[in-house]
Short mmCIF file of C-alpha atoms in Angstrom, two decimals:
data_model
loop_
_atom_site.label_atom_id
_atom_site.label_comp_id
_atom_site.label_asym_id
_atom_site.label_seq_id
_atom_site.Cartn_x
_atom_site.Cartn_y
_atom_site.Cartn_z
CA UNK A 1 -21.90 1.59 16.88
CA UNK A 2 -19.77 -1.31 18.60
CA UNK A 3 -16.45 -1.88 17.07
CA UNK A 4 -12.59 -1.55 18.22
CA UNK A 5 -10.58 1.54 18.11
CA UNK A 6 -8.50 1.27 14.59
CA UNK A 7 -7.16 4.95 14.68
CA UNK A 8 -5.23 3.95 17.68
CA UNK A 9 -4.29 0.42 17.11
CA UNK A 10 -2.95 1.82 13.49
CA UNK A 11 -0.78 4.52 15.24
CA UNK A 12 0.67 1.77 17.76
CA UNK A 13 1.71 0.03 14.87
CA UNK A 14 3.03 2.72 13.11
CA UNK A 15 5.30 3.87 16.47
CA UNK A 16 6.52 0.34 17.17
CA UNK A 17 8.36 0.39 13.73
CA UNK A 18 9.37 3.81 14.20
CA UNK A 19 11.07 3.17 18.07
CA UNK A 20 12.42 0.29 15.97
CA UNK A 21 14.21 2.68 13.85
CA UNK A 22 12.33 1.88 10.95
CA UNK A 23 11.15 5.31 8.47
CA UNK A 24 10.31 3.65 5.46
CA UNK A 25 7.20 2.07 6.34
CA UNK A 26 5.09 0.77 3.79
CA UNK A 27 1.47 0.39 4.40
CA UNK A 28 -1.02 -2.47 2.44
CA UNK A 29 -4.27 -0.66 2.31
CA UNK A 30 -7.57 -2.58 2.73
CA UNK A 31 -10.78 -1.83 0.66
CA UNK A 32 -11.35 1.98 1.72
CA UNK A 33 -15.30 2.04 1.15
CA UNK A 34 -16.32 -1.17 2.49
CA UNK A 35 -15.64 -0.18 6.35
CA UNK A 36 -15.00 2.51 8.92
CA UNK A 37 -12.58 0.27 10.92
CA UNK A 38 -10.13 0.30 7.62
CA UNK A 39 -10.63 3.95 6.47
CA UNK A 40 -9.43 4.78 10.10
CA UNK A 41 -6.53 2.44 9.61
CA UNK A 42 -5.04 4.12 6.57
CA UNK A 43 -6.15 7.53 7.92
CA UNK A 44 -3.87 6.42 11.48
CA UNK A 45 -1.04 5.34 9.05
CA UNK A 46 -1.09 8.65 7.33
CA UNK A 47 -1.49 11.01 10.12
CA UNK A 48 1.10 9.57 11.91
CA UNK A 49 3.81 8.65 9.34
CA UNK A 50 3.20 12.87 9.02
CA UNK A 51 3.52 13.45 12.54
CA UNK A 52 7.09 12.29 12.39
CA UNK A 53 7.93 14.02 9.19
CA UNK A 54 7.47 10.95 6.73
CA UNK A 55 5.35 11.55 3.51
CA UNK A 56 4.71 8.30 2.25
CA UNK A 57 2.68 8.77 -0.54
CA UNK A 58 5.83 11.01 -1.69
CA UNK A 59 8.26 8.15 -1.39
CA UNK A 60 5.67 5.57 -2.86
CA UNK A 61 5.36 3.87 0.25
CA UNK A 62 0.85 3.60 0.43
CA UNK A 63 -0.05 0.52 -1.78
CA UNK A 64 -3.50 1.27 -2.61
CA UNK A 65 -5.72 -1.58 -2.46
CA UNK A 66 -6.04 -4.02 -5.12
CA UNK A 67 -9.49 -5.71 -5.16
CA UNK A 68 -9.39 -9.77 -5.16
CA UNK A 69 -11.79 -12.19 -4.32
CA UNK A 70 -9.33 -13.64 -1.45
CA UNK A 71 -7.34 -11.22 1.31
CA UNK A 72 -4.48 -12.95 1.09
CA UNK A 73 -3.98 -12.33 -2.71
CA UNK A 74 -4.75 -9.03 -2.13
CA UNK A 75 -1.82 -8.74 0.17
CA UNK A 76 0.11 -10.28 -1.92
CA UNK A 77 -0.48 -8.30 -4.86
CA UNK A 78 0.35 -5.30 -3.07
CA UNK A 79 3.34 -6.08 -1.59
CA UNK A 80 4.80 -7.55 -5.30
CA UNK A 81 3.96 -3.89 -6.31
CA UNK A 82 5.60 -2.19 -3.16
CA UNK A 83 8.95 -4.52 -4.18
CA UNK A 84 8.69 -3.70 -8.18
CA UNK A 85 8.18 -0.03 -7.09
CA UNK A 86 10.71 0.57 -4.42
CA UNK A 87 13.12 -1.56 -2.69
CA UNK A 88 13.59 0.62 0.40
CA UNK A 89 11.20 -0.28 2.71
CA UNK A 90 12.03 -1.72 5.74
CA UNK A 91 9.00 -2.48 7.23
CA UNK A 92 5.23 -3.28 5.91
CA UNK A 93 2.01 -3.06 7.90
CA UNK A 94 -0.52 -4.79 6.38
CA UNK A 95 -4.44 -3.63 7.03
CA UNK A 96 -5.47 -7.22 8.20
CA UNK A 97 -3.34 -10.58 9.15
CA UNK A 98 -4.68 -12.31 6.14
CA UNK A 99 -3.31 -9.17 4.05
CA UNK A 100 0.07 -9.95 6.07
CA UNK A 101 0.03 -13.61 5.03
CA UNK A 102 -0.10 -12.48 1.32
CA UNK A 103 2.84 -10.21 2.18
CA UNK A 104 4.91 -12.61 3.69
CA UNK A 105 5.07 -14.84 0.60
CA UNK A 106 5.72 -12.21 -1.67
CA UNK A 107 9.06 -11.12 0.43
CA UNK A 108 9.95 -14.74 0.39
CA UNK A 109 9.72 -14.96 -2.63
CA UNK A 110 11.48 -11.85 -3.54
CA UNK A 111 14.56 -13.23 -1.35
CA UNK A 112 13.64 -11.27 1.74
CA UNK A 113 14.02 -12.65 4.97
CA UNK A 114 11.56 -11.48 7.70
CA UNK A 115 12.49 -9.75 10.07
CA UNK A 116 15.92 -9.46 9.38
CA UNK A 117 15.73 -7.58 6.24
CA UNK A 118 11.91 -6.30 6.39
CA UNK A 119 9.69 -6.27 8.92
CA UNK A 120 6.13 -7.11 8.94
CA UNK A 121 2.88 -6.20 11.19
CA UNK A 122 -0.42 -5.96 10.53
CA UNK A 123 -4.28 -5.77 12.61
CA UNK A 124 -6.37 -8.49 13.57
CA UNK A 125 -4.49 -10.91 15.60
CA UNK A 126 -6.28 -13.91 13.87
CA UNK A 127 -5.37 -17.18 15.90
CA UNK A 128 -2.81 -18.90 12.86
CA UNK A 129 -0.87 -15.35 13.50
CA UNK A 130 0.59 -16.72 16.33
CA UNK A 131 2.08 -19.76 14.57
CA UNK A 132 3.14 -18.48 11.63
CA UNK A 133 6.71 -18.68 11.04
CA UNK A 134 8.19 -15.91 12.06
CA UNK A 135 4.96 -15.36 14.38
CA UNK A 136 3.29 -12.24 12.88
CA UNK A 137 3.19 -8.83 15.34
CA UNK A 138 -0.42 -7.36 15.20
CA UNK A 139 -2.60 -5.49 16.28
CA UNK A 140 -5.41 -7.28 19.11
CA UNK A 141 -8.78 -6.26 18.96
CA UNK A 142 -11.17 -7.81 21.17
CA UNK A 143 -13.67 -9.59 19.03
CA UNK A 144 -15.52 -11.32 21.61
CA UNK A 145 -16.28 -8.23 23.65
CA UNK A 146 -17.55 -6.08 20.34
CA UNK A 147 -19.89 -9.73 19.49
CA UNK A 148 -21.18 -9.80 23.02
CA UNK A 149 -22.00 -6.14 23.11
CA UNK A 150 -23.49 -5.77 19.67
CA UNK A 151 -25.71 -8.78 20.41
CA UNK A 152 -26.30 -7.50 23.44
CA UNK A 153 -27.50 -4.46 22.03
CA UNK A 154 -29.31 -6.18 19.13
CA UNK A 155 -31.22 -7.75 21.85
CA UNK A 156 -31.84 -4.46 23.52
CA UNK A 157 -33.15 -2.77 20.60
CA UNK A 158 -35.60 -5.49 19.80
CA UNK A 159 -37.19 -5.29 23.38
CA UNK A 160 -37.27 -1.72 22.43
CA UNK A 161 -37.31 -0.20 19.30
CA UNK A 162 -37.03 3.23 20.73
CA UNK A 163 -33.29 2.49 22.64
CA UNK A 164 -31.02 4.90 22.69
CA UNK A 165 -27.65 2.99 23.28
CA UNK A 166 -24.31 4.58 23.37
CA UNK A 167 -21.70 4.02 20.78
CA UNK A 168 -18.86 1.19 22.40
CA UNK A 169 -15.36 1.81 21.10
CA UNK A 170 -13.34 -0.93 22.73
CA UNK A 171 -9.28 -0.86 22.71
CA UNK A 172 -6.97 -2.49 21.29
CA UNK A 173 -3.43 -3.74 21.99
CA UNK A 174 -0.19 -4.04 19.64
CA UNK A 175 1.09 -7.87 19.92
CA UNK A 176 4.60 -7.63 19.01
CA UNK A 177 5.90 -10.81 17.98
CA UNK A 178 9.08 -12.07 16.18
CA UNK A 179 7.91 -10.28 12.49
CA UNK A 180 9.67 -7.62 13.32
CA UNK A 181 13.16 -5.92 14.29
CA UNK A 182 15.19 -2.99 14.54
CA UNK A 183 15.47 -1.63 11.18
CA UNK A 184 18.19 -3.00 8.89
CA UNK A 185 21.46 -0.15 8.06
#
């Protein structure tokens, strides 16, 4: 296994908003079966939303996933159901940027202004994150280290089918950019 450490990239997230003041913190989840990386995300959001006394399945704050052929529908599906549902969220993390990018439009077009009256973060740190407008806060994982080291290891194995390689779970790092704020009174 090669991949990035989504448990703890997910609870970064999740503390950022809370040092930020922010309780209500919604969270966009991805497709649950399709990968590890995003079952560990919405377990992270959970565990630590609990860990500082915040139920949010009891408060309607998990969006469960809504399957669409593009991400950024999905997102934006989701967060038009977190806004019909509940207007007291403060903050949204969104499982991927392109889920985030979804979300965004829907708060515009609710009359939400980012980050002044929700904030937004999400995991990927795709490239356009940066230039969005605000610039989206996410979560960094280092893509070219996990493609060098699973080709690497691809490589490896086909030298030698009998290879026992160790599992690589690389870290990530919370980019905190201008999508979020201290959370609104």
């Amino acid at each position: 296994c090669v991949s990035n450490d989504s448990y703890r990239g997910m609870q970064d997230s999740v503390e950022h908003l809370i040092s930020l003041g922010h309780r209500k913190i919604a969270f966009l989840e991805g497709p649950r079966a399709s990968h590890a990386d995003l079952l560990a995300r919405t377990d992270a959001y959970l565990g630590t939303m609990k860990k500082y006394g915040i139920d949010p399945e009891k408060e309607s704050l998990l969006v469960r996933h809504i399957p669409t052929e593009k991400t950024q529908e999905a997102g934006y599906l989701q967060c038009r159901e977190l806004l019909k549902n509940t207007q007291s969220a403060t903050a949204v993390i969104a499982n991927s940027d392109e889920m985030a990018y979804g979300a965004m439009l829907a708060c515009s077009e609710s009359g939400l202004k980012i980050p002044e009256d929700i904030s937004i973060s999400s995991f990927d740190d795709l490239p356009s994150s940066r230039y969005l407008n605000p610039p989206l806060t996410t979560v960094r994982q280092p893509i070219e280290s996990i493609a060098y080291t699973a080709a690497m290891y691809a490589g490896m194995m086909a030298k030698d089918s009998a290879a026992v390689l160790k599992n690589r779970i690389f870290p990530t790092e919370l980019i905190i950019r201008k999508s979020t704020a201290k959370a609104r009174d």
